[in-house]
Amino acid sequence: MNGLNDSYVESIIRKAISGKLKTGQAAAKLGVSKQYVNRLKKAYSEKGPSAFGHGNRGKPPKWKTDAETEGRIVELYRGKYAGFNFKHFLEKLNEDEGIRATYRNVHRILTSAGLRSPKRHKTRKEKAKHPSRPRRQCFGELLQIDASIHNWFGDSLPKATLHGAIDDATGTVMGLRFEKEETLKGYYEMMWQILNKYGIPEAFYGDNRTIFEFRRLSEKNQTVDRDVHINFKRMCQQLGIELITTSVSQAKGRIERLWGTLQSRLISELRLRGITTIDEANAYLPEFMADHNRRFALKPDMESSVFAPAPSPKEIDFYLSVEFQRTADNGSSFGFEGKRHQLIDEDGIVARIPPKTVVDIYVTRSGKRVAVFDGKLWALAEVEKRHQEPKPKPVGRPKFVPGPNHPWRKYVLKAKKD
């Protein structure tokens, strides 16, 4: 009976009641069963023409938002939650403000008030499409890593860089860290979070930053790998992590899309909490990551996880270190951080280092300074500078100054006249 006019249905039922139409004929005209025609005949006899209308006709919708609540929603969006996208704002209404609403309802209320979501769909030019790559199968099999420089604390404050990692299989945000610039320290602090919470992943997928890889152009303008000391790469090799790099941003689209999400949601959360410094933001990031993963990440299958057990805290401190190389002089000492140092063992015995020997020095995450020489771990001891008395100026005969009648002066004057 969908789409049939009530007056037409009434005329058919009246004919069926009066006997002008058989029940089967009435059912065929209305497109319903004989049993339903009998129910309509009974309802019409009891209620009259109103029996054919919907039971909710004339009643307000059950989920209709009253005018006061609608005004409250618009007020909150223009004030406290200004700049939130509509979906994020809906979550705040349901969880923090005690206002039960649906996305369609909130969208209608806000658009009717002339408001638009910052994340609304925009008409984009058709671009060359990159073939999608299927997710990895196991949790920890591949982590995409990158950094995003942005006005995270507002347009009026300096930009900051957010370092992050996301699991390719589940979309779980594994670690986040703010720094002023994209630095090795930012990636190390992100790695520290991953090692302590999950363990050692199987592979990293990043871009061709010099933090991860160093390449130069050959004479034929072809990229050639060069074996140089890169601390992040050295750390991955020591932990058995494969480091994959690419120059195509679309190849690591999962973390690129994560930046789009965070540049909407994280910025709004930081502004809502009045966070304007890097230290305050880093303190809030664990809470944000837990909430983000609860909403968007797939639940990881820990049985198929390929994360290897994490090293001990002492070993992690050493792995996340910065390596330096110094050359020893004839006195088994070398310069480091503007001072002279020697290597000593646990008993305080100074190591004898042949001249021009290269010593590897490591500054750990905790700030401890150690060295590796001859397959052993050594501590650094500062060499005290010897106090040397200033040399006295030599005392001798005074400097000879030619007199005005000296032959040399006569020769010079004669040359000038000529």
PDB file of N, CA and C in Angstrom, residues 147-155 157-163 178-179 258-268 270-271 275-276 281:
ATOM      1  N   ALA A 147      57.237  12.769  10.153  1.00  0.00           N
ATOM      2  CA  ALA A 147      57.113  13.947  11.015  1.00  0.00           C
ATOM      3  C   ALA A 147      56.342  15.011  10.260  1.00  0.00           C
ATOM      4  N   SER A 148      55.572  15.814  10.985  1.00  0.00           N
ATOM      5  CA  SER A 148      54.744  16.860  10.379  1.00  0.00           C
ATOM      6  C   SER A 148      54.999  18.186  11.099  1.00  0.00           C
ATOM      7  N   ILE A 149      55.483  19.176  10.344  1.00  0.00           N
ATOM      8  CA  ILE A 149      55.653  20.526  10.899  1.00  0.00           C
ATOM      9  C   ILE A 149      54.386  21.313  10.611  1.00  0.00           C
ATOM     10  N   HIS A 150      53.825  21.944  11.644  1.00  0.00           N
ATOM     11  CA  HIS A 150      52.513  22.580  11.498  1.00  0.00           C
ATOM     12  C   HIS A 150      52.316  23.582  12.639  1.00  0.00           C
ATOM     13  N   ASN A 151      51.299  24.435  12.498  1.00  0.00           N
ATOM     14  CA  ASN A 151      50.921  25.357  13.584  1.00  0.00           C
ATOM     15  C   ASN A 151      50.025  24.607  14.566  1.00  0.00           C
ATOM     16  N   TRP A 152      50.627  23.706  15.324  1.00  0.00           N
ATOM     17  CA  TRP A 152      49.853  22.850  16.226  1.00  0.00           C
ATOM     18  C   TRP A 152      49.235  23.633  17.376  1.00  0.00           C
ATOM     19  N   PHE A 153      49.827  24.755  17.759  1.00  0.00           N
ATOM     20  CA  PHE A 153      49.338  25.523  18.909  1.00  0.00           C
ATOM     21  C   PHE A 153      48.645  26.817  18.488  1.00  0.00           C
ATOM     22  N   GLY A 154      48.289  26.930  17.226  1.00  0.00           N
ATOM     23  CA  GLY A 154      47.606  28.127  16.748  1.00  0.00           C
ATOM     24  C   GLY A 154      48.481  28.915  15.795  1.00  0.00           C
ATOM     25  N   ASP A 155      47.827  29.711  14.976  1.00  0.00           N
ATOM     26  CA  ASP A 155      48.551  30.481  13.965  1.00  0.00           C
ATOM     27  C   ASP A 155      49.435  31.567  14.563  1.00  0.00           C
ATOM     28  N   LEU A 157      51.324  31.300  17.249  1.00  0.00           N
ATOM     29  CA  LEU A 157      52.479  30.741  17.949  1.00  0.00           C
ATOM     30  C   LEU A 157      53.400  30.039  16.963  1.00  0.00           C
ATOM     31  N   PRO A 158      54.675  29.870  17.324  1.00  0.00           N
ATOM     32  CA  PRO A 158      55.615  29.224  16.390  1.00  0.00           C
ATOM     33  C   PRO A 158      55.184  27.803  16.032  1.00  0.00           C
ATOM     34  N   LYS A 159      55.613  27.375  14.864  1.00  0.00           N
ATOM     35  CA  LYS A 159      55.315  26.018  14.433  1.00  0.00           C
ATOM     36  C   LYS A 159      56.116  25.010  15.256  1.00  0.00           C
ATOM     37  N   ALA A 160      55.601  23.791  15.304  1.00  0.00           N
ATOM     38  CA  ALA A 160      56.296  22.690  15.969  1.00  0.00           C
ATOM     39  C   ALA A 160      56.211  21.466  15.063  1.00  0.00           C
ATOM     40  N   THR A 161      57.041  20.480  15.371  1.00  0.00           N
ATOM     41  CA  THR A 161      57.078  19.262  14.563  1.00  0.00           C
ATOM     42  C   THR A 161      56.624  18.078  15.402  1.00  0.00           C
ATOM     43  N   LEU A 162      55.670  17.328  14.873  1.00  0.00           N
ATOM     44  CA  LEU A 162      55.150  16.138  15.554  1.00  0.00           C
ATOM     45  C   LEU A 162      55.717  14.897  14.855  1.00  0.00           C
ATOM     46  N   HIS A 163      56.456  14.082  15.600  1.00  0.00           N
ATOM     47  CA  HIS A 163      56.989  12.819  15.092  1.00  0.00           C
ATOM     48  C   HIS A 163      55.995  11.719  15.453  1.00  0.00           C
ATOM     49  N   PHE A 178      56.443  15.626  20.220  1.00  0.00           N
ATOM     50  CA  PHE A 178      56.632  16.984  19.733  1.00  0.00           C
ATOM     51  C   PHE A 178      58.078  17.438  19.955  1.00  0.00           C
ATOM     52  N   GLU A 179      58.635  18.102  18.950  1.00  0.00           N
ATOM     53  CA  GLU A 179      59.913  18.796  19.057  1.00  0.00           C
ATOM     54  C   GLU A 179      59.817  20.066  18.212  1.00  0.00           C
ATOM     55  N   LEU A 258      46.958  10.129   8.580  1.00  0.00           N
ATOM     56  CA  LEU A 258      46.938  10.378  10.026  1.00  0.00           C
ATOM     57  C   LEU A 258      47.216  11.839  10.325  1.00  0.00           C
ATOM     58  N   TRP A 259      48.159  12.456   9.591  1.00  0.00           N
ATOM     59  CA  TRP A 259      48.446  13.871   9.833  1.00  0.00           C
ATOM     60  C   TRP A 259      47.206  14.723   9.557  1.00  0.00           C
ATOM     61  N   GLY A 260      46.439  14.384   8.513  1.00  0.00           N
ATOM     62  CA  GLY A 260      45.213  15.134   8.247  1.00  0.00           C
ATOM     63  C   GLY A 260      44.232  15.032   9.396  1.00  0.00           C
ATOM     64  N   THR A 261      44.131  13.841   9.997  1.00  0.00           N
ATOM     65  CA  THR A 261      43.233  13.651  11.143  1.00  0.00           C
ATOM     66  C   THR A 261      43.718  14.426  12.363  1.00  0.00           C
ATOM     67  N   LEU A 262      45.019  14.337  12.640  1.00  0.00           N
ATOM     68  CA  LEU A 262      45.562  14.994  13.831  1.00  0.00           C
ATOM     69  C   LEU A 262      45.548  16.508  13.692  1.00  0.00           C
ATOM     70  N   GLN A 263      45.747  17.014  12.476  1.00  0.00           N
ATOM     71  CA  GLN A 263      45.724  18.462  12.277  1.00  0.00           C
ATOM     72  C   GLN A 263      44.320  19.030  12.450  1.00  0.00           C
ATOM     73  N   SER A 264      43.321  18.173  12.566  1.00  0.00           N
ATOM     74  CA  SER A 264      41.972  18.605  12.914  1.00  0.00           C
ATOM     75  C   SER A 264      41.681  18.314  14.383  1.00  0.00           C
ATOM     76  N   ARG A 265      41.793  17.047  14.769  1.00  0.00           N
ATOM     77  CA  ARG A 265      41.387  16.633  16.118  1.00  0.00           C
ATOM     78  C   ARG A 265      42.375  17.053  17.198  1.00  0.00           C
ATOM     79  N   LEU A 266      43.669  16.814  16.975  1.00  0.00           N
ATOM     80  CA  LEU A 266      44.649  17.132  18.015  1.00  0.00           C
ATOM     81  C   LEU A 266      44.733  18.624  18.263  1.00  0.00           C
ATOM     82  N   ILE A 267      44.706  19.414  17.203  1.00  0.00           N
ATOM     83  CA  ILE A 267      44.745  20.869  17.368  1.00  0.00           C
ATOM     84  C   ILE A 267      43.550  21.341  18.189  1.00  0.00           C
ATOM     85  N   SER A 268      42.364  20.786  17.905  1.00  0.00           N
ATOM     86  CA  SER A 268      41.164  21.181  18.649  1.00  0.00           C
ATOM     87  C   SER A 268      41.271  20.789  20.114  1.00  0.00           C
ATOM     88  N   LEU A 270      44.066  20.360  21.866  1.00  0.00           N
ATOM     89  CA  LEU A 270      45.071  21.205  22.517  1.00  0.00           C
ATOM     90  C   LEU A 270      44.498  22.580  22.844  1.00  0.00           C
ATOM     91  N   ARG A 271      43.734  23.148  21.905  1.00  0.00           N
ATOM     92  CA  ARG A 271      43.127  24.456  22.148  1.00  0.00           C
ATOM     93  C   ARG A 271      42.077  24.373  23.253  1.00  0.00           C
ATOM     94  N   ILE A 275      46.554  24.209  25.946  1.00  0.00           N
ATOM     95  CA  ILE A 275      47.944  23.763  25.840  1.00  0.00           C
ATOM     96  C   ILE A 275      48.629  24.558  24.735  1.00  0.00           C
ATOM     97  N   THR A 276      49.723  25.215  25.080  1.00  0.00           N
ATOM     98  CA  THR A 276      50.411  26.078  24.115  1.00  0.00           C
ATOM     99  C   THR A 276      51.914  25.833  24.062  1.00  0.00           C
ATOM    100  N   ALA A 281      52.178  19.653  25.680  1.00  0.00           N
ATOM    101  CA  ALA A 281      51.601  18.794  24.656  1.00  0.00           C
ATOM    102  C   ALA A 281      52.124  17.367  24.764  1.00  0.00           C
TER     103      ALA A 281
END
